[in-house]
Every structure is written in C-alpha cells, then in structure tokens.
Short mmCIF file of the C-alpha atoms (twelve columns), coordinates in Angstrom:
data_MODEL
# 
_entry.id   MODEL 
# 
loop_
_atom_site.group_PDB 
_atom_site.id 
_atom_site.type_symbol 
_atom_site.label_atom_id 
_atom_site.label_alt_id 
_atom_site.label_comp_id 
_atom_site.label_asym_id 
_atom_site.label_seq_id 
_atom_site.Cartn_x 
_atom_site.Cartn_y 
_atom_site.Cartn_z 
_atom_site.pdbx_PDB_model_num 
ATOM 1   C CA . MET A 1   29.954  19.461 1.324   1 
ATOM 2   C CA . LYS A 2   27.060  20.077 -1.455  1 
ATOM 3   C CA . ILE A 3   24.120  17.647 -1.758  1 
ATOM 4   C CA . ARG A 4   21.966  17.719 -4.749  1 
ATOM 5   C CA . GLU A 5   18.618  17.147 -3.542  1 
ATOM 6   C CA . LEU A 6   15.436  16.768 -5.924  1 
ATOM 7   C CA . ILE A 7   12.206  17.979 -4.067  1 
ATOM 8   C CA . LEU A 8   8.846   16.402 -5.072  1 
ATOM 9   C CA . PHE A 9   6.579   18.668 -3.394  1 
ATOM 10  C CA . VAL A 10  2.514   18.716 -2.908  1 
ATOM 11  C CA . PRO A 11  0.570   21.827 -2.190  1 
ATOM 12  C CA . LEU A 12  -0.252  21.409 1.887   1 
ATOM 13  C CA . ASN A 13  -3.917  21.158 0.855   1 
ATOM 14  C CA . GLY A 14  -3.742  18.442 -1.557  1 
ATOM 15  C CA . ALA A 15  -3.916  17.983 -4.872  1 
ATOM 16  C CA . ASN A 16  -6.055  16.151 -7.873  1 
ATOM 17  C CA . LEU A 17  -4.975  12.775 -9.135  1 
ATOM 18  C CA . ALA A 18  -5.214  12.510 -12.723 1 
ATOM 19  C CA . ASP A 19  -7.612  9.740  -12.736 1 
ATOM 20  C CA . GLY A 20  -10.100 12.292 -11.752 1 
ATOM 21  C CA . SER A 21  -11.097 10.349 -8.650  1 
ATOM 22  C CA . GLY A 22  -10.298 13.770 -6.944  1 
ATOM 23  C CA . ILE A 23  -8.098  15.411 -4.247  1 
ATOM 24  C CA . VAL A 24  -5.767  13.294 -2.009  1 
ATOM 25  C CA . SER A 25  -3.702  14.860 0.669   1 
ATOM 26  C CA . SER A 26  -0.715  15.678 0.388   1 
ATOM 27  C CA . ASN A 27  0.731   13.272 3.100   1 
ATOM 28  C CA . GLU A 28  -0.732  10.347 1.290   1 
ATOM 29  C CA . LEU A 29  0.646   11.639 -2.009  1 
ATOM 30  C CA . CYS A 30  4.179   11.959 -0.842  1 
ATOM 31  C CA . LYS A 31  4.180   8.566  0.925   1 
ATOM 32  C CA . GLU A 32  2.919   7.097  -2.673  1 
ATOM 33  C CA . LEU A 33  5.512   8.926  -4.626  1 
ATOM 34  C CA . THR A 34  8.468   8.045  -2.151  1 
ATOM 35  C CA . GLU A 35  7.059   4.018  -2.151  1 
ATOM 36  C CA . THR A 36  6.452   4.156  -5.737  1 
ATOM 37  C CA . LEU A 37  10.156  5.824  -6.949  1 
ATOM 38  C CA . THR A 38  12.181  4.697  -4.292  1 
ATOM 39  C CA . PRO A 39  12.609  1.009  -5.574  1 
ATOM 40  C CA . HIS A 40  13.414  2.680  -9.363  1 
ATOM 41  C CA . PHE A 41  16.170  5.379  -7.719  1 
ATOM 42  C CA . ARG A 42  18.000  2.324  -5.936  1 
ATOM 43  C CA . SER A 43  17.781  -0.241 -8.863  1 
ATOM 44  C CA . LEU A 44  19.531  2.229  -11.436 1 
ATOM 45  C CA . GLY A 45  21.861  3.832  -8.729  1 
ATOM 46  C CA . ALA A 46  20.214  7.042  -9.390  1 
ATOM 47  C CA . GLY A 47  19.829  8.526  -5.957  1 
ATOM 48  C CA . LYS A 48  18.588  7.870  -2.418  1 
ATOM 49  C CA . TRP A 49  15.751  8.673  -0.504  1 
ATOM 50  C CA . LYS A 50  16.258  11.558 1.887   1 
ATOM 51  C CA . THR A 51  13.464  12.718 4.051   1 
ATOM 52  C CA . PHE A 52  9.938   14.229 4.008   1 
ATOM 53  C CA . GLY A 53  9.491   17.753 4.976   1 
ATOM 54  C CA . HIS A 54  7.395   20.867 5.140   1 
ATOM 55  C CA . GLY A 55  8.439   24.109 2.831   1 
ATOM 56  C CA . THR A 56  6.693   26.813 0.555   1 
ATOM 57  C CA . PHE A 57  6.572   27.518 -3.258  1 
ATOM 58  C CA . ASN A 58  6.030   30.092 -5.537  1 
ATOM 59  C CA . GLY A 59  4.153   28.985 -8.383  1 
ATOM 60  C CA . LYS A 60  6.305   25.729 -9.745  1 
ATOM 61  C CA . LYS A 61  9.677   26.397 -7.663  1 
ATOM 62  C CA . ILE A 62  10.521  25.833 -3.860  1 
ATOM 63  C CA . THR A 63  11.335  29.153 -2.272  1 
ATOM 64  C CA . SER A 64  12.000  27.600 1.351   1 
ATOM 65  C CA . ILE A 65  12.558  23.896 2.955   1 
ATOM 66  C CA . PHE A 66  11.824  22.882 6.621   1 
ATOM 67  C CA . PRO A 67  12.536  19.110 6.643   1 
ATOM 68  C CA . ASN A 68  12.017  16.955 9.490   1 
ATOM 69  C CA . LEU A 69  15.266  15.845 10.513  1 
ATOM 70  C CA . ALA A 70  14.281  14.157 14.083  1 
ATOM 71  C CA . SER A 71  16.274  16.993 15.780  1 
ATOM 72  C CA . LYS A 72  15.335  17.917 18.880  1 
ATOM 73  C CA . ASN A 73  17.297  21.089 18.400  1 
ATOM 74  C CA . ILE A 74  14.463  22.772 16.431  1 
ATOM 75  C CA . ASP A 75  15.619  26.627 15.870  1 
ATOM 76  C CA . ASP A 76  13.079  29.355 16.239  1 
ATOM 77  C CA . MET A 77  12.442  29.958 12.724  1 
ATOM 78  C CA . GLU A 78  11.487  26.622 11.928  1 
ATOM 79  C CA . GLU A 79  9.161   26.648 14.733  1 
ATOM 80  C CA . LEU A 80  7.572   29.622 13.760  1 
ATOM 81  C CA . ALA A 81  7.225   28.396 10.146  1 
ATOM 82  C CA . LYS A 82  5.457   25.152 11.089  1 
ATOM 83  C CA . LYS A 83  3.095   27.376 13.289  1 
ATOM 84  C CA . ILE A 84  2.283   29.556 10.418  1 
ATOM 85  C CA . MET A 85  1.878   26.737 7.672   1 
ATOM 86  C CA . ARG A 86  -0.653  25.466 9.906   1 
ATOM 87  C CA . PHE A 87  -3.186  28.286 9.144   1 
ATOM 88  C CA . ASP A 88  -1.615  29.649 5.966   1 
ATOM 89  C CA . MET A 89  -2.441  26.897 3.288   1 
ATOM 90  C CA . ASP A 90  -2.024  28.954 0.074   1 
ATOM 91  C CA . ALA A 91  2.031   28.677 -0.309  1 
ATOM 92  C CA . ALA A 92  2.724   25.910 1.882   1 
ATOM 93  C CA . CYS A 93  3.734   22.283 0.580   1 
ATOM 94  C CA . ARG A 94  4.771   18.998 2.248   1 
ATOM 95  C CA . PHE A 95  7.777   17.192 0.141   1 
ATOM 96  C CA . THR A 96  9.474   14.283 -0.334  1 
ATOM 97  C CA . SER A 97  13.085  14.281 -1.388  1 
ATOM 98  C CA . PHE A 98  15.764  12.260 -2.613  1 
ATOM 99  C CA . ASP A 99  19.674  12.854 -2.894  1 
ATOM 100 C CA . VAL A 100 20.258  12.371 -6.241  1 
ATOM 101 C CA . THR A 101 23.804  12.322 -8.548  1 
ATOM 102 C CA . ASP A 102 22.631  14.031 -11.177 1 
ATOM 103 C CA . PHE A 103 19.539  16.540 -11.686 1 
ATOM 104 C CA . GLU A 104 18.401  15.522 -15.380 1 
ATOM 105 C CA . VAL A 105 18.592  11.647 -14.781 1 
ATOM 106 C CA . ALA A 106 16.965  12.037 -11.898 1 
ATOM 107 C CA . GLU A 107 14.066  14.086 -13.309 1 
ATOM 108 C CA . ILE A 108 13.490  11.839 -16.070 1 
ATOM 109 C CA . LEU A 109 13.555  8.786  -14.280 1 
ATOM 110 C CA . VAL A 110 10.532  10.513 -11.843 1 
ATOM 111 C CA . ARG A 111 8.596   11.618 -15.055 1 
ATOM 112 C CA . GLN A 112 9.109   8.110  -16.785 1 
ATOM 113 C CA . VAL A 113 7.910   6.382  -13.567 1 
ATOM 114 C CA . THR A 114 5.106   8.490  -12.778 1 
ATOM 115 C CA . GLY A 115 3.983   9.760  -16.476 1 
ATOM 116 C CA . GLY A 116 1.410   6.765  -16.874 1 
ATOM 117 C CA . THR A 117 -0.094  6.732  -13.204 1 
ATOM 118 C CA . ALA A 118 -2.502  8.871  -11.598 1 
ATOM 119 C CA . LEU A 119 0.269   10.645 -9.853  1 
ATOM 120 C CA . LYS A 120 1.286   12.576 -13.040 1 
ATOM 121 C CA . GLY A 121 0.638   16.256 -12.675 1 
ATOM 122 C CA . ALA A 122 -0.188  16.031 -8.756  1 
ATOM 123 C CA . PHE A 123 3.130   16.936 -7.512  1 
ATOM 124 C CA . GLY A 124 5.654   19.837 -8.508  1 
ATOM 125 C CA . ILE A 125 9.495   18.924 -9.191  1 
ATOM 126 C CA . SER A 126 12.329  21.377 -7.757  1 
ATOM 127 C CA . ARG A 127 15.745  21.437 -7.323  1 
ATOM 128 C CA . TRP A 128 17.786  22.182 -3.933  1 
ATOM 129 C CA . PHE A 129 21.402  22.363 -2.890  1 
ATOM 130 C CA . GLU A 130 22.108  21.552 0.479   1 
ATOM 131 C CA . ASP A 131 25.363  21.777 2.891   1 
ATOM 132 C CA . ARG A 132 25.692  18.579 4.664   1 
ATOM 133 C CA . LYS A 133 27.077  18.807 8.256   1 
ATOM 134 C CA . GLY A 134 26.637  15.821 10.418  1 
ATOM 135 C CA . PHE A 135 23.309  14.718 9.134   1 
ATOM 136 C CA . ASP A 136 22.756  10.915 9.145   1 
ATOM 137 C CA . PRO A 137 20.564  9.533  6.427   1 
ATOM 138 C CA . ALA A 138 20.634  5.990  7.972   1 
ATOM 139 C CA . GLN A 139 18.692  7.675  10.871  1 
ATOM 140 C CA . PRO A 140 15.023  6.195  10.517  1 
ATOM 141 C CA . TYR A 141 12.339  8.590  10.330  1 
ATOM 142 C CA . ARG A 142 9.291   7.549  12.528  1 
ATOM 143 C CA . SER A 143 5.912   9.257  12.308  1 
ATOM 144 C CA . ILE A 144 2.232   8.800  13.528  1 
ATOM 145 C CA . GLU A 145 -0.583  10.378 11.675  1 
ATOM 146 C CA . VAL A 146 -4.053  10.944 13.536  1 
ATOM 147 C CA . TYR A 147 -7.040  10.739 11.363  1 
ATOM 148 C CA . TYR A 148 -10.774 11.672 11.920  1 
ATOM 149 C CA . ASN A 149 -13.795 11.323 9.701   1 
ATOM 150 C CA . VAL A 150 -15.155 14.617 8.808   1 
ATOM 151 C CA . SER A 151 -18.777 13.129 9.172   1 
ATOM 152 C CA . SER A 152 -17.703 12.068 13.062  1 
ATOM 153 C CA . ILE A 153 -17.105 15.623 13.840  1 
ATOM 154 C CA . PRO A 154 -19.526 17.320 16.543  1 
ATOM 155 C CA . ASP A 155 -21.981 19.837 15.411  1 
ATOM 156 C CA . GLU A 156 -20.276 22.357 17.838  1 
ATOM 157 C CA . PHE A 157 -17.510 22.892 15.323  1 
ATOM 158 C CA . LYS A 158 -18.874 24.888 12.208  1 
ATOM 159 C CA . ASN A 159 -15.747 24.312 10.364  1 
ATOM 160 C CA . PRO A 160 -13.790 20.740 10.114  1 
ATOM 161 C CA . LEU A 161 -10.464 22.550 10.258  1 
ATOM 162 C CA . ASP A 162 -11.208 24.307 13.638  1 
ATOM 163 C CA . PHE A 163 -11.834 20.427 15.160  1 
ATOM 164 C CA . ARG A 164 -8.580  19.761 13.533  1 
ATOM 165 C CA . ASN A 165 -6.795  22.587 14.701  1 
ATOM 166 C CA . ALA A 166 -8.674  22.524 18.502  1 
ATOM 167 C CA . ALA A 167 -7.560  18.397 18.262  1 
ATOM 168 C CA . ILE A 168 -3.802  19.471 17.616  1 
ATOM 169 C CA . ALA A 169 -4.292  22.086 20.601  1 
ATOM 170 C CA . GLN A 170 -5.444  19.119 22.797  1 
ATOM 171 C CA . ILE A 171 -2.667  16.135 21.811  1 
ATOM 172 C CA . GLU A 172 0.521   17.859 20.938  1 
ATOM 173 C CA . PRO A 173 1.101   19.357 24.498  1 
ATOM 174 C CA . ALA A 174 0.910   16.211 25.748  1 
ATOM 175 C CA . LEU A 175 3.370   14.847 23.349  1 
ATOM 176 C CA . ASN A 176 5.831   17.913 24.047  1 
ATOM 177 C CA . GLU A 177 5.427   17.628 27.432  1 
ATOM 178 C CA . GLN A 178 6.830   14.340 27.686  1 
ATOM 179 C CA . SER A 179 9.341   14.805 24.381  1 
ATOM 180 C CA . ALA A 180 7.782   12.065 22.728  1 
ATOM 181 C CA . GLY A 181 6.818   14.107 19.381  1 
ATOM 182 C CA . ASP A 182 7.183   17.017 17.294  1 
ATOM 183 C CA . TRP A 183 4.094   18.689 15.191  1 
ATOM 184 C CA . ALA A 184 4.511   17.367 11.293  1 
ATOM 185 C CA . GLY A 185 1.813   18.842 9.580   1 
ATOM 186 C CA . ALA A 186 -1.907  18.695 8.989   1 
ATOM 187 C CA . GLU A 187 -4.134  18.229 6.236   1 
ATOM 188 C CA . MET A 188 -7.614  18.106 5.252   1 
ATOM 189 C CA . GLY A 189 -8.695  15.879 2.094   1 
ATOM 190 C CA . LYS A 190 -10.323 12.680 1.035   1 
ATOM 191 C CA . ASN A 191 -9.696  9.014  2.415   1 
ATOM 192 C CA . ILE A 192 -7.883  7.516  -0.987  1 
ATOM 193 C CA . LYS A 193 -9.700  3.982  -0.287  1 
ATOM 194 C CA . THR A 194 -13.080 5.134  0.945   1 
ATOM 195 C CA . GLY A 195 -13.646 8.379  -0.831  1 
ATOM 196 C CA . GLU A 196 -14.795 9.745  2.878   1 
ATOM 197 C CA . PHE A 197 -13.781 13.436 3.897   1 
ATOM 198 C CA . GLU A 198 -11.052 13.407 6.539   1 
ATOM 199 C CA . VAL A 199 -9.085  15.659 8.446   1 
ATOM 200 C CA . SER A 200 -5.652  14.372 9.949   1 
ATOM 201 C CA . PHE A 201 -2.258  15.531 11.545  1 
ATOM 202 C CA . GLY A 202 0.942   13.923 12.288  1 
ATOM 203 C CA . PHE A 203 3.895   13.908 14.781  1 
ATOM 204 C CA . GLU A 204 7.351   12.681 14.101  1 
ATOM 205 C CA . VAL A 205 7.935   10.377 16.975  1 
ATOM 206 C CA . ASP A 206 10.933  8.552  18.330  1 
ATOM 207 C CA . ASP A 207 8.998   5.602  19.626  1 
ATOM 208 C CA . PHE A 208 5.301   4.067  17.922  1 
ATOM 209 C CA . GLU A 209 3.932   2.990  21.025  1 
ATOM 210 C CA . THR A 210 4.538   5.608  23.552  1 
ATOM 211 C CA . ALA A 211 3.114   8.394  21.389  1 
ATOM 212 C CA . GLU A 212 -0.007  6.513  20.765  1 
ATOM 213 C CA . LYS A 213 -0.467  5.742  24.235  1 
ATOM 214 C CA . ILE A 214 0.022   9.570  25.065  1 
ATOM 215 C CA . VAL A 215 -2.167  10.539 21.987  1 
ATOM 216 C CA . ARG A 216 -5.067  8.330  23.354  1 
ATOM 217 C CA . ASN A 217 -4.668  9.622  26.859  1 
ATOM 218 C CA . ALA A 218 -4.802  13.160 25.770  1 
ATOM 219 C CA . VAL A 219 -7.854  12.600 23.709  1 
ATOM 220 C CA . ALA A 220 -9.854  10.323 26.791  1 
ATOM 221 C CA . GLY A 221 -13.171 11.433 27.787  1 
ATOM 222 C CA . THR A 222 -13.222 14.943 25.353  1 
ATOM 223 C CA . VAL A 223 -14.670 15.585 22.085  1 
ATOM 224 C CA . PHE A 224 -11.817 14.665 20.511  1 
ATOM 225 C CA . ASP A 225 -12.039 10.664 21.308  1 
ATOM 226 C CA . ARG A 226 -13.185 9.974  17.930  1 
ATOM 227 C CA . ILE A 227 -10.070 8.819  16.244  1 
ATOM 228 C CA . ARG A 228 -10.891 6.870  13.475  1 
ATOM 229 C CA . GLU A 229 -7.171  5.506  13.266  1 
ATOM 230 C CA . ILE A 230 -3.850  6.185  14.100  1 
ATOM 231 C CA . THR A 231 -0.845  5.349  11.227  1 
ATOM 232 C CA . ARG A 232 2.527   4.514  11.500  1 
ATOM 233 C CA . HIS A 233 5.044   5.617  9.020   1 
ATOM 234 C CA . GLU A 234 9.097   4.402  9.148   1 
ATOM 235 C CA . TYR A 235 11.572  4.982  6.511   1 
ATOM 236 C CA . ILE A 236 15.276  4.806  6.118   1 
ATOM 237 C CA . GLY A 237 17.262  6.627  3.858   1 
ATOM 238 C CA . GLU A 238 20.323  4.083  3.239   1 
ATOM 239 C CA . ASP A 239 19.959  0.334  2.745   1 
# 
C-alpha cells in the first residue's frame, strides 16, 4: 500500500525564526510544527500526524529518511546513519511528518497556517511515498530530551559539542544495556524561552520513569551530573 507522506524538515543544527529571535533547535521546531499543524489537519480531514525522524537533504529536498518507529529491530544501515549524523551536521535533518490524502492540499494548508508566524521559512517541505507494511500509527511515540546549559559545561571541555557527545557516550550504554532507550538525535541551539545557549540529546523510550532513572544514575557523581532538565514527549498518530 502506497502512503503519501508530507515531511517537514529542519537542519539538524537548527534554523532561524522569521521574527529575528535567532536560531532555535530542530527538536523545538519540529515539536512546534507538530503541535501547530495537527489540529488543522484533523479538523479538515487533510491528514494525520505520523512520526518524528531523522534524514538527509540536498538543497530543499529530502534524500533519505530514518523514522523513529519504536522498533527494536533496527537494521545496520539505520544504526550506521544515526552514528554518522551525530557528527556530520551539514546534510542531516530532523523532521515531523503527516500522512496526507493530497499533497497539494496539504502543502497549501501548511503554508497558510505557518505563513503569518515565526515558523515561516524555518523548515523545508518534501514529499515522500512509502510502502506501509505492518506499521501501526496508533502506537505512541515516546521520547525524553536531556538538556544542559552551555554556561554550566566544565572548562575542561573546549567545545560544547565535545561535552554533549561525551555525555551521550556516558548515558547511551546504560539505556541500551537495559533495552530502555534508543538514541534519537542530538543538538545545540538556544532555549526558545530564556535565550540561553544549550546542548541537548534525546532517546526514544518505552517508559518515561525507567528511562529517566537510568539517565540520572548514569551521570551521578560525574561531570555530567549537571542536567538542567529532562523533558518528556508523547505523540499518537491516530485519534
């Protein structure tokens, strides 16, 4: 069965908002796009939110996608792509996507809803066809995002990205060991509320409490025990 999927993507290292407030992380932008557009798609019967994911893009077109489908059977290519995209920021992106009935109608809706907001021009739009085999869109997507303020990073780390990557290396094995979370992206950007620079990374999880406990235990007593906050996100594709 061919599914029409409209993908809204943001460069992995973030994008500038139209109101001139500066660069905002791709994670924040994708969440904002999802929360803004989902009610409009639903009320007009034009589509349904599907998933978050990562991919690559060339200019203004998506060239590959690696959706987060809460699957434990991740093949080698997707795992390799995740590792590459941690450090190669140029062509990597984060996206949110919608299953739509008509591409033209969906694109017009997106542009009309975002046209008068700070989101205008902060994301790209790409069309994607997918063969759906056994995917359950009603399955909840849950993730946690771990945030550090750049100002709190120890002086021994000359680059905030070095600290971020080291923190991932500290936490990820603990989650993997208990099959409690899969890496789902890493970023550096500016807090949309306070304007403070931050680094963050996320994990797709099955249970919030379990994952957060593992994260905090993994950093306890180390230089990474200065987490500003851990946020939770849950989205369901179907009503």
